[in-house]
Coordinates of C-alpha atoms in Angstrom, one line a residue:
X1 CA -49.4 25.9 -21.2
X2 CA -51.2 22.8 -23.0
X3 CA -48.9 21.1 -25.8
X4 CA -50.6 21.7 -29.2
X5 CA -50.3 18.5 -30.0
X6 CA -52.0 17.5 -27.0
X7 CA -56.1 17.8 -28.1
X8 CA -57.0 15.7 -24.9
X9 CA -55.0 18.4 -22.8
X10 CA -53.3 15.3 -20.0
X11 CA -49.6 16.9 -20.9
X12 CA -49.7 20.6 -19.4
X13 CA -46.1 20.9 -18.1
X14 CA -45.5 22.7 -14.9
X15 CA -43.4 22.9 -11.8
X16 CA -40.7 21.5 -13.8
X17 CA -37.5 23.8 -14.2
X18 CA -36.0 25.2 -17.5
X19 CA -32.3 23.7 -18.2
X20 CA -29.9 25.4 -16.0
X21 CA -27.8 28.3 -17.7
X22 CA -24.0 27.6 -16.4
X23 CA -22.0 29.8 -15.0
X24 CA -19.0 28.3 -14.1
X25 CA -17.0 31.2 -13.1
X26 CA -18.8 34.5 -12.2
X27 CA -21.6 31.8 -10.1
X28 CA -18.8 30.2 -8.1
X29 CA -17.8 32.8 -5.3
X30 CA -15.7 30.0 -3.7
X31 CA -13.6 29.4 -6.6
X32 CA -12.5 32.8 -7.5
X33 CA -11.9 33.2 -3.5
X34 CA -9.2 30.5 -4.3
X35 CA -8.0 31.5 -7.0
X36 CA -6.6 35.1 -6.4
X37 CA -2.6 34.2 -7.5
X38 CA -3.8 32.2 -11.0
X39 CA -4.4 33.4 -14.1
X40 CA -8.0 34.5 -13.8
X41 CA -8.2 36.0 -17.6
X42 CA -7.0 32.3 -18.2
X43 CA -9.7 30.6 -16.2
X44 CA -12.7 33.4 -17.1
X45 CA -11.9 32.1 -21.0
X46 CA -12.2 28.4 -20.4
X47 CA -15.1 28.4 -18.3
X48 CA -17.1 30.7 -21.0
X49 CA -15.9 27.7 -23.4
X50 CA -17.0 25.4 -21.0
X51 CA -20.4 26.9 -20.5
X52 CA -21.2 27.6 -23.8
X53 CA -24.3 25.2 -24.5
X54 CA -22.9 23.5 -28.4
X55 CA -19.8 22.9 -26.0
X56 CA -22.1 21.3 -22.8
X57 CA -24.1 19.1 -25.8
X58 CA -20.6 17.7 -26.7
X59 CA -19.8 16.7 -23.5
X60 CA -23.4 14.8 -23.3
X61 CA -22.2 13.2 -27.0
X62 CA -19.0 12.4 -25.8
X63 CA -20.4 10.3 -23.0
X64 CA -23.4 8.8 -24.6
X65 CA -21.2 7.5 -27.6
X66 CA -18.4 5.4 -26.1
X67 CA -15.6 4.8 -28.0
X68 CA -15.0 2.1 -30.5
X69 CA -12.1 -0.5 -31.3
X70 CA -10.9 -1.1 -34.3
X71 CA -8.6 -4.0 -35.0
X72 CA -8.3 -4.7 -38.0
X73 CA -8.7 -3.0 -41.4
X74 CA -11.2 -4.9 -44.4
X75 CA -8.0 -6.1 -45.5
X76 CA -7.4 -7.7 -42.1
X77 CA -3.9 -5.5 -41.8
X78 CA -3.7 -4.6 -38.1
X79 CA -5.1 -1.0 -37.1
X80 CA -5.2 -0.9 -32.9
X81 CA -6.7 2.3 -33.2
X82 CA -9.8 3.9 -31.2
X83 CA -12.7 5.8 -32.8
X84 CA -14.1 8.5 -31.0
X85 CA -17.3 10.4 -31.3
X86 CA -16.6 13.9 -32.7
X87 CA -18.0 15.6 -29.8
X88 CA -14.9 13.9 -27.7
X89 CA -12.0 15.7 -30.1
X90 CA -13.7 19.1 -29.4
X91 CA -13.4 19.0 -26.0
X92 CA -9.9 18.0 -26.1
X93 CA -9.4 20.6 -28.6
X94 CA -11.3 23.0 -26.1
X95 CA -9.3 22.2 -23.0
X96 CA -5.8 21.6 -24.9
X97 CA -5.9 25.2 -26.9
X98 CA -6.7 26.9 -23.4
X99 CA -3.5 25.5 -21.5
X100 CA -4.7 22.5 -19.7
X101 CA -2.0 20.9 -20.2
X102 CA 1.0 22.9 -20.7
X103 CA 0.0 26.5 -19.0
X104 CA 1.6 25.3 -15.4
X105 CA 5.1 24.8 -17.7
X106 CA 5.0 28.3 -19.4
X107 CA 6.5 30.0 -16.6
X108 CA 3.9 32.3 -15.2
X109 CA 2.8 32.8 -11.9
X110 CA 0.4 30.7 -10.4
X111 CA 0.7 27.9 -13.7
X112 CA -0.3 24.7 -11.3
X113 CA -3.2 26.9 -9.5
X114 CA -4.6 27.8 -13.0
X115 CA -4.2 24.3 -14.2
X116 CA -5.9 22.7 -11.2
X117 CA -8.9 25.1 -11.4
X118 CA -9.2 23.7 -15.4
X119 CA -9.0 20.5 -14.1
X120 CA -11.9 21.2 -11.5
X121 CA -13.8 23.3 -14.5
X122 CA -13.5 20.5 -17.1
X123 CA -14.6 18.0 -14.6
X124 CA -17.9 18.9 -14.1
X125 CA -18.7 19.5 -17.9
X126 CA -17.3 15.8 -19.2
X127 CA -14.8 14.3 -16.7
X128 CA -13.7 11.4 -19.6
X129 CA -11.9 13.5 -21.6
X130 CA -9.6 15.2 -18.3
X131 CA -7.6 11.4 -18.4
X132 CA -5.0 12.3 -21.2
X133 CA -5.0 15.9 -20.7
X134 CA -3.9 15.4 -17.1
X135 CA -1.3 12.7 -17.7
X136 CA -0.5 14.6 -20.5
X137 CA 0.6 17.7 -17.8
X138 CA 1.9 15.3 -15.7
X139 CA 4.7 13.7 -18.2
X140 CA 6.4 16.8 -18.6
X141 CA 8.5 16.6 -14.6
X142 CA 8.9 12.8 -15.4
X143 CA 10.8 13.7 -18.8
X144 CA 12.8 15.8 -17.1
X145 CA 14.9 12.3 -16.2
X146 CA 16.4 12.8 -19.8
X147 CA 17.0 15.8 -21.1
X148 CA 17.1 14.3 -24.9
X149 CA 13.9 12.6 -24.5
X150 CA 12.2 16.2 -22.8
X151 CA 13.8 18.2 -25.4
X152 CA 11.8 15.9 -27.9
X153 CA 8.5 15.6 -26.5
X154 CA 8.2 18.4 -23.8
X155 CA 7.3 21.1 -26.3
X156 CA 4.9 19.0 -28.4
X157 CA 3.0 18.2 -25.0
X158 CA 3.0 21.9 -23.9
X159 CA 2.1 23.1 -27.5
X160 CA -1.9 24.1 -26.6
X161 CA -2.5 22.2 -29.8
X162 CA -4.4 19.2 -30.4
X163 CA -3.3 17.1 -33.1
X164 CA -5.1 13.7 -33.4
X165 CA -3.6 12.2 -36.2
X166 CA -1.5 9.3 -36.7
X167 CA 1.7 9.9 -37.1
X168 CA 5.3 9.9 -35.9
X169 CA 6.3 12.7 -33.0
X170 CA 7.9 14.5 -35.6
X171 CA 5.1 15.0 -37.7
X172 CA 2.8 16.7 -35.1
X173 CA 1.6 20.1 -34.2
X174 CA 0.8 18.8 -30.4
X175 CA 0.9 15.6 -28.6
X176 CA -0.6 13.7 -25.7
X177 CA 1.2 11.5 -23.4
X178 CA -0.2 8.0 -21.6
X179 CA 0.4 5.8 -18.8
X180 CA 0.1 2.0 -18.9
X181 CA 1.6 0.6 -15.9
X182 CA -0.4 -1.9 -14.0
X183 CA -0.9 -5.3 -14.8
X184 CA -2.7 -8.6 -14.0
X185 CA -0.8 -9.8 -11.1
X186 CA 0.4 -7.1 -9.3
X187 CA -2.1 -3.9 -9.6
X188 CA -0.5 -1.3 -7.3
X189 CA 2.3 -3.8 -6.5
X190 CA 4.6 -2.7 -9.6
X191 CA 7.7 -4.0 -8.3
X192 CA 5.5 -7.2 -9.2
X193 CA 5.4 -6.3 -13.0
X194 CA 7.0 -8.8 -15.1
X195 CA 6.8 -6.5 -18.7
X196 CA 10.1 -7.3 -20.2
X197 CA 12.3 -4.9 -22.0
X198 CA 15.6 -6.5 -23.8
X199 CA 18.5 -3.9 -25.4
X200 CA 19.6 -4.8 -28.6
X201 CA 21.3 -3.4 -31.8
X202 CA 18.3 -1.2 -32.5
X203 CA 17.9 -0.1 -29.1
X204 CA 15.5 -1.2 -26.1
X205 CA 12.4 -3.9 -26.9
X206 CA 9.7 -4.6 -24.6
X207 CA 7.2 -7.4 -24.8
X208 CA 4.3 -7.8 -22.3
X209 CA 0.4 -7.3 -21.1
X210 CA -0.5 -4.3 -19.7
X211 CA -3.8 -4.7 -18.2
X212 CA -4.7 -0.9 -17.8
X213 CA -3.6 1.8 -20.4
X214 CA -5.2 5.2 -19.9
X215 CA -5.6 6.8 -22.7
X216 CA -4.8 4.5 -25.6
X217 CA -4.8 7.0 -28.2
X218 CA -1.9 9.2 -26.7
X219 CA 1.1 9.8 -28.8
X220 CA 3.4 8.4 -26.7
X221 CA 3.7 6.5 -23.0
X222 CA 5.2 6.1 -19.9
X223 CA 5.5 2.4 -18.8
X224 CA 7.8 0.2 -16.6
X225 CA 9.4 -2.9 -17.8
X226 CA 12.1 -5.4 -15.6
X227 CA 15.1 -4.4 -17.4
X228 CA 18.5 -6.4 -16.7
X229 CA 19.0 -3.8 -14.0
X230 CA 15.6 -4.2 -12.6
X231 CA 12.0 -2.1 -12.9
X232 CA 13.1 1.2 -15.5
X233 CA 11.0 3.6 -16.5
X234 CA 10.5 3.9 -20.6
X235 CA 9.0 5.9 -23.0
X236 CA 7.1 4.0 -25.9
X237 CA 6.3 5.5 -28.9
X238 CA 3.0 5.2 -30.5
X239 CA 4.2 5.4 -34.0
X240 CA 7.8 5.5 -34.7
X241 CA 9.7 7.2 -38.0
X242 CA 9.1 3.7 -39.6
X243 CA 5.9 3.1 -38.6
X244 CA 3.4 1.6 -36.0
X245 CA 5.3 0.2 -33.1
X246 CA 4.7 -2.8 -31.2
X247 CA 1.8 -1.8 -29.6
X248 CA -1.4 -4.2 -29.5
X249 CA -4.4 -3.2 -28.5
X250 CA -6.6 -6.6 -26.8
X251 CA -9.7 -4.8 -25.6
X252 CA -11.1 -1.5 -24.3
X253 CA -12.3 -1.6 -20.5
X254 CA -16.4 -1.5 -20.2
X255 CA -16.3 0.3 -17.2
X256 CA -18.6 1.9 -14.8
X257 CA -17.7 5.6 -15.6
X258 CA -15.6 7.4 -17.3
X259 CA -17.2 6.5 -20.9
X260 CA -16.3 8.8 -22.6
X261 CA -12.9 7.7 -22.4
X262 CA -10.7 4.6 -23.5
X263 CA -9.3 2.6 -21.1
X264 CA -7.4 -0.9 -22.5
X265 CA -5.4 -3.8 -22.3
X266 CA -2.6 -3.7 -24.0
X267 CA 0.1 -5.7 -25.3
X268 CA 3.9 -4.7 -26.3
X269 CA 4.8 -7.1 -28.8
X270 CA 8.8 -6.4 -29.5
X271 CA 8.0 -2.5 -29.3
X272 CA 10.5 0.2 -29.4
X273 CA 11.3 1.9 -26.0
X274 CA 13.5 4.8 -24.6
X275 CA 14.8 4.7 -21.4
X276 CA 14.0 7.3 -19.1
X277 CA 15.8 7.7 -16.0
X278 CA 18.4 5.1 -14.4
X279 CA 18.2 1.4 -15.0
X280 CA 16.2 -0.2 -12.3
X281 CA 14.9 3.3 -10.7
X282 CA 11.4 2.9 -12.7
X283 CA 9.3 3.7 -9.8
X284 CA 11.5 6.5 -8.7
X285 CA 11.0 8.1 -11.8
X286 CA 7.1 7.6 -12.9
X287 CA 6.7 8.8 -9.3
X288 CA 6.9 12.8 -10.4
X289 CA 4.2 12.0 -12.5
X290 CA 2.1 10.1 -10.1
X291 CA 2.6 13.4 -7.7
X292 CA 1.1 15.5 -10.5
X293 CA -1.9 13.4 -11.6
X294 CA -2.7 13.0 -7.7
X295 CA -3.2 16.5 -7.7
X296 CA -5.8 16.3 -10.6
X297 CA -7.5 13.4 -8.9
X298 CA -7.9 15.9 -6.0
X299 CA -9.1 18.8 -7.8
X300 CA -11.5 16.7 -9.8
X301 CA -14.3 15.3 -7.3
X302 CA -14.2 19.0 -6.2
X303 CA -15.1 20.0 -9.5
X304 CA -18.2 16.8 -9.7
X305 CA -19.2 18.1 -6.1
X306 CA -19.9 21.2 -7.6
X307 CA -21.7 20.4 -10.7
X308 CA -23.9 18.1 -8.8
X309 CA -24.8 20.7 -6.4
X310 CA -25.1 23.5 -8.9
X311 CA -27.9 21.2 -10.5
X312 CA -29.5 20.6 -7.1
X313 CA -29.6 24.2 -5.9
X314 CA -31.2 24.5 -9.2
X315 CA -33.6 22.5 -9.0
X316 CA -35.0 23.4 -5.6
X317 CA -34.8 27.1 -6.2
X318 CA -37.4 26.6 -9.1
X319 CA -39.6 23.6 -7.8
X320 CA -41.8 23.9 -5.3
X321 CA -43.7 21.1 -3.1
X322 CA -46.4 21.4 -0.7
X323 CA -46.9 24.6 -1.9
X324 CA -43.5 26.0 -1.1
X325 CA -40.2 26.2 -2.8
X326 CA -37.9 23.5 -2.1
X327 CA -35.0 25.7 -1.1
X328 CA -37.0 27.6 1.0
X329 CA -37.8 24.6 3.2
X330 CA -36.1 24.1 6.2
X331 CA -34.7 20.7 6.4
X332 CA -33.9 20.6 2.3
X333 CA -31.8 23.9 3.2
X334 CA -30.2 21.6 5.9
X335 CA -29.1 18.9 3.3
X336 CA -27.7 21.2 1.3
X337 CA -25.7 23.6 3.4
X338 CA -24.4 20.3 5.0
X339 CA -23.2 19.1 1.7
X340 CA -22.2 22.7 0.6
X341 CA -19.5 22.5 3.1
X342 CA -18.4 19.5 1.9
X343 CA -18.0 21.0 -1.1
X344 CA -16.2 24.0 -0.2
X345 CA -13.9 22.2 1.7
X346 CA -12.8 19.8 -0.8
X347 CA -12.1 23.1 -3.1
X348 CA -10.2 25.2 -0.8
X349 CA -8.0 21.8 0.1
X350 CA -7.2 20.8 -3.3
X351 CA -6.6 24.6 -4.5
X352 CA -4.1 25.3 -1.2
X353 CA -2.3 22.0 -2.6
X354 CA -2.0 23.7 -5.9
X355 CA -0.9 26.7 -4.9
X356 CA 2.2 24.5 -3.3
X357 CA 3.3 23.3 -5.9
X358 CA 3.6 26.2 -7.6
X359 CA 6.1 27.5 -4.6
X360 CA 9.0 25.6 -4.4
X361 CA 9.6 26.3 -1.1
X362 CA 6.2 24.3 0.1
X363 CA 7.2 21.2 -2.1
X364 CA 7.6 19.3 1.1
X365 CA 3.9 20.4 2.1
X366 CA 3.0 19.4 -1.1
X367 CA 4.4 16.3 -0.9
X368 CA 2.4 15.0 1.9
X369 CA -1.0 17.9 1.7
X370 CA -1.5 16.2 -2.2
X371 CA -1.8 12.8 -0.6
X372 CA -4.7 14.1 2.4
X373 CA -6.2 15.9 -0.3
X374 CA -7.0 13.2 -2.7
X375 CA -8.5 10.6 -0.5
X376 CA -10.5 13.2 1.9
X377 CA -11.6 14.7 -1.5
X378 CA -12.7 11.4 -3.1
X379 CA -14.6 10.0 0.0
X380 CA -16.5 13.2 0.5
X381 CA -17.5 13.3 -3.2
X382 CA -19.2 9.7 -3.2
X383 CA -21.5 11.2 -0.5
X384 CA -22.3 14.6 -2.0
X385 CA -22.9 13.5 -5.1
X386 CA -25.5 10.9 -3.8
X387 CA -27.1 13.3 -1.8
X388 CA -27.6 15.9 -4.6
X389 CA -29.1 13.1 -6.7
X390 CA -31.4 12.7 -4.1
X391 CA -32.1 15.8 -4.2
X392 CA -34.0 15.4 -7.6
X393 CA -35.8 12.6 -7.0
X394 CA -37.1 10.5 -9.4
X395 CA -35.3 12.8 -12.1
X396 CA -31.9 12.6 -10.0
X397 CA -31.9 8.9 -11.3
X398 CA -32.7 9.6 -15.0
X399 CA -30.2 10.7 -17.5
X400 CA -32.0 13.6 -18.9
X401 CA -30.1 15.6 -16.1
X402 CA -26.1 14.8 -15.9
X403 CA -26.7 13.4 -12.1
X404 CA -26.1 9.4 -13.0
X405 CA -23.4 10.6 -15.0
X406 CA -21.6 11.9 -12.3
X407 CA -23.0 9.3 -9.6
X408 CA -21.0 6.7 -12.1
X409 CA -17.7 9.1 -11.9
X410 CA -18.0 9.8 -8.6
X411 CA -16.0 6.9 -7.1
X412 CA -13.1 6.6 -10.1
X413 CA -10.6 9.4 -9.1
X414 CA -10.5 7.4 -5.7
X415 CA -9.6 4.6 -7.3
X416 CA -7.1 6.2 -9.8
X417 CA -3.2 6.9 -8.7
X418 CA -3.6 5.0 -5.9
X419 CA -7.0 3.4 -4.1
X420 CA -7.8 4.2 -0.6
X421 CA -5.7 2.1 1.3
X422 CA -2.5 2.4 -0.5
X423 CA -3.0 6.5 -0.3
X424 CA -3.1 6.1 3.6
X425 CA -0.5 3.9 3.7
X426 CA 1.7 6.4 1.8
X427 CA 0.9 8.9 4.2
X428 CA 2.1 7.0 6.9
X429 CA 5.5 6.5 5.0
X430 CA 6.3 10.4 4.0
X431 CA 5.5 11.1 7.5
X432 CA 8.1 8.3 9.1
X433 CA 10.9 9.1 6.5
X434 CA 10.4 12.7 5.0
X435 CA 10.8 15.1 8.1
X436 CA 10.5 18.1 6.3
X437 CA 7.1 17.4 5.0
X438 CA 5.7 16.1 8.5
X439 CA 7.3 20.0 9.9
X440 CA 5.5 21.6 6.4
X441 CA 2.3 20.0 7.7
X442 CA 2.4 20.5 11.4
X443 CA 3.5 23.8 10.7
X444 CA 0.4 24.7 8.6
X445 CA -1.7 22.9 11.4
X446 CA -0.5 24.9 13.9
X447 CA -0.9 28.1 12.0
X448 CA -4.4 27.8 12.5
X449 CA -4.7 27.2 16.0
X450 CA -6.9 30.0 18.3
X451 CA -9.4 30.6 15.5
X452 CA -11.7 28.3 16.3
X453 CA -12.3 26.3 20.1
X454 CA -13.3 23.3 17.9
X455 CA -10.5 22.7 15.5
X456 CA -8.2 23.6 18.5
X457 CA -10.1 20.9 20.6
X458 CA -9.6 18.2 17.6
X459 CA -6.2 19.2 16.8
X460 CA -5.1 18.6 20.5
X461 CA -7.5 15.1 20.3
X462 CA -5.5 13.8 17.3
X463 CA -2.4 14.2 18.9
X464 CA -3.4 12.9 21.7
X465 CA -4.5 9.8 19.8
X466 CA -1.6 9.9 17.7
X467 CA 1.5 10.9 19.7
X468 CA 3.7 9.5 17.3
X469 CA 3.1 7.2 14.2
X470 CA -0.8 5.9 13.7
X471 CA -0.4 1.4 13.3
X472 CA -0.8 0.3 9.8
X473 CA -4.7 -0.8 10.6
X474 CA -5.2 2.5 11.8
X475 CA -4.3 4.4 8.9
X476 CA -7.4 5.6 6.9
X477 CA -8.7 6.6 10.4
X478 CA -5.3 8.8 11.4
X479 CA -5.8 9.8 7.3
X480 CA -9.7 10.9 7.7
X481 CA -8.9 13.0 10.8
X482 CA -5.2 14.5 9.5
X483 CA -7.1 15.4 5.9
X484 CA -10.3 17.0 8.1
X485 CA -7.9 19.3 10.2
X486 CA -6.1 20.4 7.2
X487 CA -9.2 21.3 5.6
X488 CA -10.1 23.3 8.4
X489 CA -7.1 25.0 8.6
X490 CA -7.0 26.1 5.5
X491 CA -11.0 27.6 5.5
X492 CA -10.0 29.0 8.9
X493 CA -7.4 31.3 6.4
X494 CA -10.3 33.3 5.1
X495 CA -13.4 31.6 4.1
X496 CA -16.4 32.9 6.2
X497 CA -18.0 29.6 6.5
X498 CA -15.1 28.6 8.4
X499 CA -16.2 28.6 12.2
X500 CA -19.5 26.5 10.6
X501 CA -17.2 23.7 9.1
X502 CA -15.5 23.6 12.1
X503 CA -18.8 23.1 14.4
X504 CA -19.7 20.9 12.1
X505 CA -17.2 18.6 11.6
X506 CA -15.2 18.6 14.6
X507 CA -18.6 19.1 17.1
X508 CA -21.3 16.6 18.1
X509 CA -23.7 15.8 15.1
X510 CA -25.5 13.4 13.3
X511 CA -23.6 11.3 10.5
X512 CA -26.0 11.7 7.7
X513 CA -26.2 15.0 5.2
X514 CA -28.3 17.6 6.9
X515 CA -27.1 17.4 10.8
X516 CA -26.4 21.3 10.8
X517 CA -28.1 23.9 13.4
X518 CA -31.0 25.8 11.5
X519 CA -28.7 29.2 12.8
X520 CA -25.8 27.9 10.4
X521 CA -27.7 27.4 7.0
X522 CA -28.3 30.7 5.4
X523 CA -25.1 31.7 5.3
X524 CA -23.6 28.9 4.1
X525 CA -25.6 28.2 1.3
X526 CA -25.0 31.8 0.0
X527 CA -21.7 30.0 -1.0
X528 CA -23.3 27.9 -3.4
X529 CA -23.8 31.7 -5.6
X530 CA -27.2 32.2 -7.4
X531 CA -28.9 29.1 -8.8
X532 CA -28.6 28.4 -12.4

């Protein structure tokens, strides 16, 4: 059709697909396969919010608008507040009023595997605005340190209301809850943080630089601070009965990804704290909440996996090229199915891990599956996502289509809670002092053994390899292999692409996307559902 503003006719448009219509739930066979013990009613509602397209341009707002700092006031009072774009405050409102946060603390089965699904919905609309929600659902075990302070905030974080104003805890329908923990000279290293918090007659004082504080905005935070009784957990206030506490914000993070969200620097100049757990047990404490967010950063490259590949099986069932349709050409059905499997893997892990921690007998499983989940799920999300941008070409690259958005988020969740190494080396130490959580996992491993000649031939390998503990320098290898045999397990409890991950990943092949037999690719990339 020739543009009519087009008299010379050089702009005829063709061979170029229409936007993709979403559909996050009744397109994604795989997730509703995992999902059988959540609250489907639950997760049918927020992914018709989700792929409702005034909802989908917010999210492209939200992350085309970055937020703002603001100081000072004209009168040069001090503000430390953050201005977001509007389109930001409806997807919190969205995701908050639907039980992101609080529905895995109402008390109904399946709460954490509903929650996690959100978390892998939400991420592949506008991952940016996930940060507070999730830390938000993850306070609520680490209040439970002091039953004062939960009885306080617990039911303002769990509200499914999103309040942003600014005021006191009192004074709000909902709230959010932050993190600020790290700083300059220690990073991961906490015992290394030298924040310190003083008791007087008023009550606990901290003063210090925080160099990352998620979430800036939240109502409230945990933070550690040297006490006189060593590292201790608090909770800080935003704004107190009196006013603004002593929190300062120095700049917002220009970062990579994740734009759509503030990230700071912070100061705590003199401001008022709460004590939450025992004096000098800080990391004991914040550690409940690091388990939770973990399993958000493992649900969420699932969820940017799929997004990127829902645009890519898109795009090549309605382009064609050398007079055929992309998808219908043999080695760009290869690539795909390759990275499909990737994909379906990462969701089946990471939604197993859920489902544990709604159980409390698996919460030594948990405990240890949470860990192999996040870093298998983070490596293999860099790739796919790469791949499926490839897939687009030229366009792939340009952000008309949300694939450099979520090339740009695709490495943060790996870095988040815990980068790389430090995950593997935790691995190593819940599997040298927690005995129940190495018996949850071999257990589960060996559960799965006689299915499949390949995942019984790697299982028997790694222990071979790895009779007892894997050497510190060994760690992201023992990690890669533990995290790939769990994944198989898993599929090999009902997913019919099973046998193919197993081949696949356990069998000899190429390294690169695409190193499937031909035999192997129609059936797996009917797991992708219909293109968009």
């Amino acid at each position: 059709m020739i543009d009519p503003l087009d008299r010379l006719g050089t702009h005829e448009v063709a061979n170029q697909p229409l936007p993709i219509r979403h559909a996050s739930w009744d397109g994604d066979p795989v997730l509703q396969d995992c999902t059988a013990e959540a609250d489907r009613d639950a997760l049918r509602g927020y992914a018709r919010l989700l792929d409702d397209p005034a909802l989908r341009e917010a999210a492209v707002q939200a992350e085309r608008h970055s937020p703002e700092l603001r100081l000072f006031d004209r009168a040069g009072r001090r503000l430390d507040e953050v201005t977001f774009h509007p389109a930001y405050h409806d997807l919190l409102r969205a995701g908050l009023e639907a039980g992101y946060a609080g529905i895995a603390w109402e008390g109904r089965p399946g709460g954490h595997l509903t929650h996690a699904a959100m978390v892998y919905l939400a991420s592949q609309v506008e991952p940016g605005h996930c940060c507070p929600m999730t830390m938000t659902y993850a306070a609520v075990p680490a209040l439970a340190a002091d039953p004062a302070l939960a009885a306080e905030w617990v039911p303002k974080l769990t509200a499914r209301a999103y309040d942003p104003s600014i005021a006191p805890l009192s004074r709000k329908a909902g709230a959010t809850m932050g993190m600020a923990m790290t700083e300059k000279q220690g990073g991961s290293d906490l015992r290394a943080n030298d924040t310190r918090a003083v008791r007087g007659a008023d009550g606990w004082r901290l003063t210090g630089h925080k160099w990352f504080c998620s979430a800036p905005m939240s109502d409230g935070f945990l933070t550690l601070a040297q006490a006189p009784g060593g590292l201790t957990c608090f909770v800080v206030p935003r704004w107190t009965e009196e006013g603004r506490n002593g929190i300062r914000l120095m700049r917002l993070k220009d970062k990579l990804g994740n734009r759509a969200n503030a990230s700071a620097e912070i100061e705590y100049a003199d401001a008022l704290a709460f004590p939450l757990g025992e004096e000098g047990r800080g990391i004991v404490t914040i550690l409940s909440m690091v388990h939770h967010t973990r399993l958000d950063t493992a649900l969420a490259p699932a969820g940017l996996m799929r997004a990127a590949l829902a645009e890519a099986h898109h795009w090549t069932a309605h382009r064609t090229a050398f007079q055929r349709r992309l998808i219908d050409q043999p080695l760009m059905r290869a690539v795909l199915a390759d990275l499909t499997l990737d994909w379906e893997g990462a969701t089946a892990l990471g939604l197993a891990v859920a489902r544990a921690f709604d159980d409390p007998a698996q919460r030594p499983f948990a405990r240890i599956a949470v860990a192999l989940a996040k870093f298998a799920n983070n490596k293999r999300c860099i790739r796919v996502v790469s791949e499926a941008m490839e897939v687009l070409g030229g366009m792939g690259y340009v952000a008309d289509t949300p694939m450099p958005m979520l090339y740009r988020e695709a490495p943060l969740n790996g870095i988040w809670e815990g980068s790389g190494n430090v995950i593997c080396l935790d691995i190593l130490r819940t599997l040298a002092r927690d005995d129940a959580a190495g018996a949850a996992l071999a257990a589960r491993l060996d559960g799965a053994r006689g299915a499949d000649a390949h995942y019984d031939a790697a299982l028997a390998a790694h222990r071979a390899r790895w009779p007892h503990a894997a050497p510190e320098a060994e760690a992201r290898w023992f990690a890669e292999s533990l995290s790939d045999l769990l994944t198989a397990a898993i599929l090999l409890d009902g997913s019919p692409v099973a046998g193919r991950f197993c081949a696949a990943r356990f069998g000899p092949r190429g390294s690169v996307a695409g190193s499937l037999p031909e035999s192997d690719v129609a059936a797996v990339l009917e797991r992708l559902g219909p293109a968009g």
